[in-house]
């Protein structure tokens, strides 16, 4: 029989390309399938059962990593259910680059629609905050703009542009996510916390002392920071706010808030 | 034969003492007080970002000789290197001026999917061309020779053109890269794939090995009755690996050595003791093999970390 089948014998076909092998092996590691078995050695060292070593290792390491990024989600749902979440999340959101720290970006969106998690409707918000927290700790360095530089720029007569520090993220939440997050930082205290549906904007950023800060934003701060983020010149961003405020008191409040943003190292100059 | 001639011109002292892998639980302690270890090895990707991590690796590099060891570049990938990843390593290397920059004889990313693991490559002519091209790209990006490390493998492919050692030797020939020989990985792969670890050491060319790794593996019985060695880096170095290490010291001469420990990370002094154990074996090997003791070139007084 073997003689007659020689043409179809997988060992006798064209050598597979490196792309074929890598595409199949990567597929198997994320699905648990065995499509790469045909490329393996014909002896014990090519036993397709050994694909499980890579499959299990991938799931284990990524789950452990996601647990370090999402510790409050783990506390809220328990370690076992978090593993279930990861088992479903990882195959559809594989590690996107060779930098492990970039893995997990889609957890908030995933939890918003993951059916078994719908009894915790605030989970998506918590995941969004934890991802932002992690990004704030690991984001690239950049020199924040100081009051001195700002004064100099404003006095120069030329317009300029500010943007958000790489660690600074402008986010909106439906629930009081920051309250829930804070309540879960101190595990020794039993905290009774009221869950509130309260849509709001929050800035998450790393300050000069490498601490992550959460700052509730007024609508005028959001207006200003959104304009900066979109590439507006400083004058235009300020004019947006000037057109939106109702009175001098609101403008004075915004100016105080703006000073606080500068003091928190949240803004950098666009060079 | 003298000690490893590849080191005669190295302008950093202290490499006669073995080093340890830099791991998060020890960073504060290593900064607070200079450990007696010879050098520290940082995983490049852990320091891609800014903030506290980046500030700490700069501080560490002021205090210790440091090597940069990559785990995510995926040199063996068929679809081209990630240029952003390459740039990040190059920037980091420029910032901390490491003794060596190293990566693995593996791949870990294809298309848009990556794994936090080191996957085996088939030792074919096509793989050699791809790998050599990527080593050249890497060396161009960092402006220096890189070291390529033999991995722990659990699987072998069909239709190969080379053994792993022939592949590594040919890679050195084609690119001028150096080799980082992981003695533990030799023991692990030899067990898992069924070859002789001593032959592996004897088949590696003697003009390229610039660093050794030592670590502990775990033995996991399989349903089919065989034992798989898992490269967990969670235990002390096995006697079998120390024995192979002595063979490697005899073949390659005294060579900078690093202890890796990644799971169940113990107190710093446990790692320091393991490094000291390697030092004792190195000095014994020099005496036995009639080698001159390892004498690093003295550090020029004007040298600073740029
Ligand atoms: Fe290693």
XYZ file of C-alpha atoms and ligand atoms in Angstrom:
578
model
C 0.000 0.000 0.000
C 2.716 2.383 1.016
C 4.381 1.967 -2.380
C 1.225 3.066 -4.193
C 0.700 6.076 -1.927
C 4.197 7.430 -2.265
C 3.077 10.586 -4.020
C 0.732 11.486 -1.198
C 3.184 10.567 1.526
C 3.581 13.775 3.569
C 7.289 13.007 4.044
C 7.803 12.924 0.289
C 6.015 16.178 -0.539
C 7.739 19.507 -1.029
C 9.638 20.732 2.002
C 7.391 23.000 4.021
C 8.457 26.627 4.171
C 9.405 28.265 7.454
C 6.235 30.358 7.122
C 4.084 27.205 6.834
C 5.637 25.744 9.965
C 5.428 28.915 12.039
C 1.903 29.719 10.968
C 0.728 26.205 11.905
C 2.627 26.017 15.194
C 1.416 29.454 16.309
C -2.157 28.433 15.445
C -1.799 25.257 17.511
C -0.351 27.049 20.525
C -3.362 29.364 20.663
C -6.029 26.729 19.868
C -4.723 23.431 21.222
C -5.096 21.908 17.740
C -2.422 19.728 16.088
C -2.145 21.181 12.584
C 1.664 21.364 12.869
C 2.001 17.651 13.715
C 2.834 16.848 10.081
C 6.019 18.947 10.322
C 7.384 17.164 13.387
C 10.127 14.543 13.542
C 9.205 10.919 13.025
C 10.423 9.824 16.441
C 9.807 10.481 20.140
C 11.137 14.039 19.780
C 8.327 14.756 17.306
C 5.521 13.311 19.443
C 2.576 15.688 18.783
C 1.531 15.364 22.445
C 4.492 17.615 23.188
C 2.657 20.499 21.521
C 0.695 20.574 24.783
C 3.833 21.756 26.601
C 3.836 24.932 24.500
C 0.042 25.284 24.634
C -0.046 24.972 28.440
C 2.992 27.184 28.974
C 1.500 29.962 26.855
C -1.830 29.880 28.691
C -0.131 29.743 32.082
C 2.334 32.583 31.502
C -0.204 34.886 29.852
C -2.796 34.186 32.570
C -0.221 34.921 35.294
C 0.776 38.094 33.498
C -2.829 39.262 33.073
C -3.410 38.608 36.783
C -0.582 41.039 37.582
C -2.120 43.672 35.294
C -5.678 43.125 36.569
C -5.346 42.395 40.324
C -8.621 44.133 41.277
C -10.563 42.211 38.617
C -9.040 39.030 40.109
C -10.186 40.089 43.594
C -13.685 40.893 42.371
C -14.324 37.661 40.445
C -11.954 35.219 42.201
C -8.876 33.488 40.809
C -10.789 30.574 39.286
C -13.234 32.694 37.318
C -10.366 34.941 36.221
C -8.687 31.867 34.717
C -11.921 31.149 32.831
C -11.929 34.715 31.530
C -8.308 34.327 30.363
C -9.000 30.977 28.705
C -11.557 32.746 26.532
C -9.705 36.040 26.149
C -6.249 34.772 25.143
C -7.154 32.851 21.944
C -9.017 35.864 20.514
C -6.510 38.467 21.753
C -3.067 36.865 21.408
C 0.007 38.698 22.684
C 0.339 41.411 20.031
C 4.119 41.956 20.060
C 7.329 40.565 21.482
C 6.907 42.930 24.417
C 4.753 41.012 26.916
C 3.790 44.302 28.569
C 1.579 45.056 25.560
C -0.611 42.015 26.215
C -4.084 42.558 27.684
C -5.148 45.850 26.081
C -8.556 44.520 25.026
C -9.672 43.149 28.391
C -12.103 45.977 29.153
C -13.877 45.649 25.795
C -13.845 41.868 26.133
C -15.461 41.934 29.581
C -18.187 44.290 28.354
C -19.586 41.500 26.174
C -18.296 38.292 27.810
C -21.602 36.679 28.752
C -20.531 34.857 31.975
C -19.228 38.181 33.392
C -22.445 40.149 32.885
C -23.482 39.767 36.521
C -20.607 42.191 37.269
C -21.495 45.067 34.911
C -18.750 47.306 36.399
C -15.930 44.836 35.575
C -15.291 46.443 32.206
C -14.750 49.822 33.888
C -12.366 48.315 36.468
C -10.379 46.603 33.714
C -10.194 49.887 31.807
C -8.783 51.609 34.885
C -6.298 48.822 35.658
C -5.016 48.795 32.071
C -4.581 52.572 32.247
C -2.760 52.210 35.571
C -0.395 49.639 34.046
C 0.188 51.802 30.968
C 0.926 54.773 33.204
C 3.636 52.834 35.082
C 5.320 51.506 31.928
C 4.858 54.363 29.414
C 7.898 56.018 27.881
C 9.608 58.923 29.632
C 9.168 62.477 28.358
C 10.090 65.843 29.816
C 6.976 67.519 31.220
C 6.454 71.199 30.529
C 7.211 73.386 33.565
C 5.655 76.705 34.661
C 8.901 78.447 33.704
C 8.833 77.065 30.181
C 5.121 77.855 29.855
C 5.683 81.435 30.951
C 8.504 81.752 28.470
C 6.413 80.263 25.642
C 3.412 82.442 26.418
C 5.646 85.534 26.426
C 7.366 84.653 23.156
C 4.484 85.863 21.018
C 4.547 82.619 19.027
C 1.898 79.947 19.335
C 2.913 76.469 20.494
C 1.296 73.127 21.180
C 1.051 71.013 24.326
C 0.161 67.372 24.406
C -0.390 64.681 26.996
C 2.639 62.995 28.572
C 2.990 59.421 27.189
C 1.738 58.088 30.528
C -1.363 60.335 30.614
C -4.673 58.861 29.504
C -8.026 60.569 29.231
C -10.798 58.085 30.026
C -14.532 57.951 30.647
C -16.251 55.630 33.098
C -19.847 54.652 33.783
C -19.256 53.533 37.381
C -17.230 54.939 40.274
C -14.316 52.763 39.177
C -11.611 54.718 41.018
C -13.503 54.317 44.337
C -13.776 50.563 43.819
C -10.115 50.408 42.816
C -8.991 52.322 45.931
C -11.138 50.133 48.179
C -9.304 47.067 46.870
C -5.788 48.372 47.494
C -5.906 47.629 51.201
C -6.873 44.005 51.628
C -6.814 44.036 55.426
C -9.776 46.391 55.682
C -13.306 45.157 55.003
C -14.811 47.991 53.033
C -18.501 48.446 52.437
C -18.606 50.290 49.185
C -21.541 51.670 47.367
C -21.487 51.017 43.643
C -22.663 54.080 41.785
C -23.596 54.629 38.179
C -21.936 57.973 37.658
C -20.590 58.774 34.206
C -17.393 60.835 34.476
C -13.994 61.553 32.958
C -10.767 60.608 34.655
C -7.141 61.327 33.907
C -4.696 58.525 34.722
C -1.026 59.489 34.588
C 2.410 58.998 36.136
C 3.867 61.966 37.957
C 7.538 62.913 38.303
C 7.906 60.746 41.417
C 6.859 57.659 39.366
C 3.486 57.566 41.172
C 0.277 56.891 39.275
C -2.394 59.514 39.867
C -6.144 59.455 39.147
C -7.648 62.900 38.625
C -11.343 63.597 38.115
C -11.741 66.066 35.266
C -14.190 68.884 34.784
C -15.855 69.248 31.389
C -13.561 72.218 30.701
C -10.421 70.223 31.451
C -11.707 67.490 29.130
C -12.297 70.101 26.438
C -8.779 71.479 26.820
C -6.975 68.122 27.030
C -8.957 66.653 24.127
C -7.958 69.617 21.967
C -4.284 69.213 22.947
C -4.445 65.490 22.243
C -5.973 66.201 18.820
C -3.014 68.438 17.975
C -4.519 71.892 18.548
C -2.252 74.874 19.172
C -2.307 76.207 22.744
C -4.322 79.324 21.814
C -6.989 77.252 20.092
C -7.260 74.826 23.023
C -7.616 77.747 25.450
C -10.180 79.441 23.197
C -12.271 76.260 23.235
C -12.476 76.596 26.993
C -13.062 80.370 26.920
C -16.035 79.852 24.581
C -17.492 77.119 26.779
C -17.321 78.736 30.236
C -20.433 80.497 31.488
C -18.763 83.048 33.743
C -15.536 84.289 35.336
C -15.814 81.916 38.272
C -15.762 78.926 35.936
C -12.764 80.389 34.090
C -10.897 80.931 37.358
C -11.642 77.334 38.357
C -10.318 76.078 35.037
C -7.138 78.112 35.444
C -6.550 76.484 38.827
C -7.188 73.057 37.332
C -4.801 73.817 34.468
C -2.080 74.774 36.953
C -2.671 71.494 38.782
C -2.257 69.562 35.514
C 1.085 71.263 34.876
C 2.186 70.602 38.448
C 1.309 66.907 38.040
C 3.694 66.605 35.042
C 0.801 65.663 32.772
C 1.611 67.982 29.852
C 4.561 68.049 27.484
C 5.476 70.492 24.747
C 5.149 69.309 21.144
C 8.598 69.864 19.629
C 45.746 26.652 26.131
C 45.032 29.738 28.193
C 41.834 31.183 29.553
C 39.253 32.136 26.952
C 41.244 34.365 24.574
C 38.060 36.171 23.552
C 38.260 38.181 26.759
C 41.776 39.506 26.613
C 40.607 42.883 25.361
C 37.496 43.304 27.440
C 37.603 46.620 29.206
C 35.408 45.736 32.136
C 36.662 44.072 35.254
C 34.911 41.664 37.569
C 33.976 38.993 35.048
C 36.141 36.414 36.787
C 33.235 36.391 39.240
C 29.979 34.884 38.006
C 26.799 36.903 37.631
C 23.095 36.461 38.298
C 19.911 37.314 36.412
C 18.390 40.637 37.494
C 14.897 39.898 38.826
C 12.291 42.332 40.161
C 12.244 41.104 43.803
C 15.988 41.848 44.162
C 16.281 45.216 42.422
C 15.908 47.439 45.513
C 18.382 45.314 47.486
C 20.916 45.318 44.641
C 20.720 49.116 44.471
C 20.881 49.606 48.249
C 24.098 47.622 48.540
C 26.637 46.471 45.932
C 26.352 42.684 45.737
C 29.636 40.757 45.312
C 28.398 39.121 42.076
C 30.397 39.773 38.926
C 27.585 41.134 36.780
C 23.824 41.293 36.334
C 21.781 40.207 33.332
C 18.615 42.167 32.543
C 15.838 40.957 30.262
C 15.753 43.704 27.640
C 11.963 43.786 27.252
C 11.426 44.453 30.974
C 13.043 47.850 30.474
C 11.437 49.035 27.254
C 9.169 51.497 29.041
C 10.049 54.531 31.143
C 9.250 55.395 34.744
C 10.656 53.619 37.759
C 11.881 50.524 35.871
C 13.920 52.560 33.425
C 15.348 54.744 36.176
C 16.367 51.632 38.130
C 18.137 49.904 35.234
C 20.178 53.074 34.690
C 21.103 53.073 38.365
C 21.993 49.356 38.247
C 24.169 49.932 35.171
C 26.121 52.607 37.074
C 26.863 50.120 39.859
C 27.380 46.807 38.028
C 28.516 45.453 34.687
C 25.215 44.583 32.974
C 24.298 42.323 30.063
C 21.102 42.747 28.038
C 19.343 39.485 27.312
C 16.358 39.577 24.954
C 13.443 37.170 25.050
C 11.009 38.708 22.560
C 12.745 39.791 19.359
C 11.995 36.472 17.627
C 15.150 36.297 15.495
C 13.910 33.125 13.807
C 10.601 34.520 12.544
C 9.940 33.990 8.857
C 8.138 37.291 8.288
C 10.775 39.900 9.174
C 11.880 41.517 12.418
C 9.679 43.985 14.290
C 11.560 47.221 13.604
C 10.073 48.988 16.619
C 11.234 46.192 18.928
C 14.698 46.413 17.389
C 14.807 50.184 17.899
C 13.794 49.841 21.538
C 16.624 47.392 22.282
C 19.084 49.609 20.417
C 17.995 52.666 22.423
C 18.257 50.773 25.705
C 21.684 49.384 24.778
C 22.905 52.864 23.967
C 21.636 54.089 27.325
C 23.164 51.448 29.602
C 26.201 50.294 27.575
C 25.926 46.546 28.352
C 28.809 44.076 28.250
C 26.861 41.874 25.846
C 23.569 41.943 23.996
C 22.106 38.475 23.526
C 19.043 36.685 22.134
C 17.958 33.099 21.512
C 18.124 30.601 18.668
C 14.327 30.579 18.579
C 11.261 32.391 17.331
C 8.266 33.658 19.340
C 6.196 35.738 16.937
C 4.608 35.217 13.578
C 2.252 37.667 11.869
C 0.223 39.322 14.662
C 0.588 36.585 17.273
C 3.368 36.241 19.812
C 4.032 33.956 22.757
C 5.930 34.587 25.995
C 8.013 31.528 25.192
C 10.964 30.460 23.045
C 9.865 28.222 20.166
C 12.110 25.812 18.265
C 13.158 26.502 14.700
C 13.659 23.791 12.085
C 17.372 23.617 11.283
C 17.039 23.965 7.514
C 18.927 25.988 4.920
C 15.983 28.376 4.696
C 16.006 28.916 8.478
C 19.736 29.560 8.427
C 19.338 32.260 5.753
C 16.471 33.897 7.664
C 18.242 33.688 10.997
C 21.559 34.985 9.654
C 19.826 37.929 7.995
C 18.103 38.818 11.288
C 21.304 38.474 13.301
C 22.953 40.869 10.852
C 20.005 43.289 11.144
C 20.255 43.082 14.941
C 24.028 43.637 14.960
C 23.602 46.619 12.634
C 20.881 48.093 14.852
C 22.901 47.856 18.079
C 26.232 48.535 16.380
C 27.990 45.607 18.017
C 28.342 41.848 17.968
C 25.424 39.979 19.530
C 25.450 36.593 21.263
C 23.002 33.848 20.306
C 21.892 31.376 22.978
C 20.970 27.716 22.496
C 17.419 27.192 23.832
C 15.657 24.425 25.747
C 13.696 22.421 23.208
C 10.832 19.989 23.675
C 10.147 19.205 20.023
C 12.130 18.412 16.879
C 11.073 18.892 13.268
C 11.338 16.561 10.288
C 13.489 17.093 7.184
C 16.440 18.936 8.740
C 19.622 20.014 6.996
C 21.641 20.609 10.188
C 22.049 19.490 13.768
C 21.652 22.314 16.298
C 25.412 22.563 16.821
C 26.147 22.633 13.069
C 23.472 25.303 12.691
C 25.040 27.455 15.432
C 28.533 26.989 14.011
C 27.321 27.977 10.538
C 25.528 30.991 11.980
C 28.778 32.211 13.533
C 30.495 31.705 10.191
C 27.838 33.689 8.305
C 27.339 36.595 10.750
C 30.326 36.844 13.069
C 27.970 36.638 16.052
C 29.124 35.174 19.360
C 27.513 32.340 21.281
C 25.948 32.203 24.709
C 26.048 28.562 25.709
C 23.344 27.628 28.205
C 24.661 24.462 29.838
C 21.297 23.736 31.464
C 19.536 24.039 28.117
C 21.987 21.551 26.620
C 21.062 19.030 29.336
C 17.336 19.747 28.917
C 17.283 19.522 25.108
C 19.573 16.486 25.051
C 17.197 14.619 27.349
C 14.066 15.742 25.530
C 15.319 15.170 22.000
C 17.532 12.176 22.691
C 21.107 13.198 22.037
C 24.345 13.193 23.995
C 24.965 16.493 25.829
C 28.718 15.943 25.942
C 28.846 15.532 22.176
C 26.896 18.770 21.901
C 29.596 20.661 23.829
C 32.367 18.959 21.865
C 30.760 19.951 18.552
C 30.519 23.684 19.259
C 33.317 25.712 17.674
C 35.790 27.074 20.197
C 36.214 30.568 18.761
C 32.826 32.105 19.559
C 31.566 31.205 23.061
C 31.539 34.353 25.180
C 29.135 33.509 27.995
C 27.619 30.544 29.852
C 24.218 30.219 31.493
C 23.491 27.854 34.370
C 20.067 27.104 35.877
C 17.828 24.383 37.253
C 15.232 22.346 35.364
C 12.289 20.233 36.524
C 11.524 16.656 35.543
C 7.946 15.977 34.467
C 6.840 12.384 33.797
C 4.720 12.072 30.641
C 1.700 9.823 30.041
C 3.806 7.757 27.602
C 6.290 6.842 30.353
C 9.066 9.197 29.237
C 10.391 12.088 31.300
C 10.386 15.611 29.950
C 12.874 18.078 31.421
C 11.206 21.450 31.770
C 13.424 24.521 31.704
C 11.685 26.219 34.628
C 14.714 27.982 36.165
C 13.146 27.307 39.545
C 15.747 25.119 41.289
C 19.494 25.001 42.010
C 21.808 23.804 39.239
C 21.783 19.982 38.935
C 24.966 17.918 39.513
C 24.622 16.688 35.915
C 24.765 20.306 34.713
C 27.761 21.183 36.902
C 29.526 18.202 35.312
C 28.740 19.441 31.807
C 29.858 22.906 32.891
C 33.293 21.513 33.826
C 33.523 19.925 30.374
C 32.632 23.265 28.782
C 35.220 25.132 30.884
C 37.837 22.640 29.736
C 36.892 23.095 26.061
C 36.303 26.849 25.918
C 38.517 28.117 28.746
C 37.320 30.325 31.587
C 34.231 32.215 30.427
C 31.809 34.685 32.088
C 29.036 32.656 33.696
C 25.543 33.600 34.798
C 23.031 31.921 37.127
C 19.414 32.192 35.932
C 16.458 31.817 38.305
C 12.940 32.753 37.147
C 10.292 30.845 39.110
C 10.024 30.544 42.910
C 12.735 33.192 43.055
C 14.680 32.766 46.335
C 16.441 35.385 48.455
C 19.328 37.205 46.808
C 21.919 35.410 48.959
C 20.801 32.045 47.557
C 21.608 33.287 44.059
C 24.884 34.806 45.240
C 25.840 31.447 46.772
C 25.041 29.661 43.499
C 27.229 32.163 41.620
C 30.014 31.648 44.172
C 29.732 27.899 43.596
C 30.324 28.488 39.879
C 33.368 30.608 40.787
C 34.882 27.770 42.818
C 34.417 25.375 39.891
C 35.948 27.901 37.512
C 39.043 28.323 39.680
C 39.346 24.534 40.098
C 39.003 24.087 36.349
C 41.761 26.597 35.717
C 44.043 24.730 38.126
C 43.185 21.328 36.651
C 43.343 22.370 33.047
C 46.524 24.274 33.513
C 44.898 27.498 32.424
C 46.200 30.839 33.466
C 43.742 32.431 35.917
C 41.236 34.687 34.248
C 42.627 38.214 34.313
C 40.291 40.801 32.900
C 41.858 43.854 31.358
C 42.021 46.592 33.964
C 39.390 49.257 33.691
C 40.836 52.461 32.249
C 40.502 55.294 34.763
C 38.842 57.581 32.284
C 36.106 55.098 31.472
C 32.610 56.196 32.336
C 29.191 55.013 31.345
C 28.220 57.083 28.362
Fe 19.585 30.773 29.360
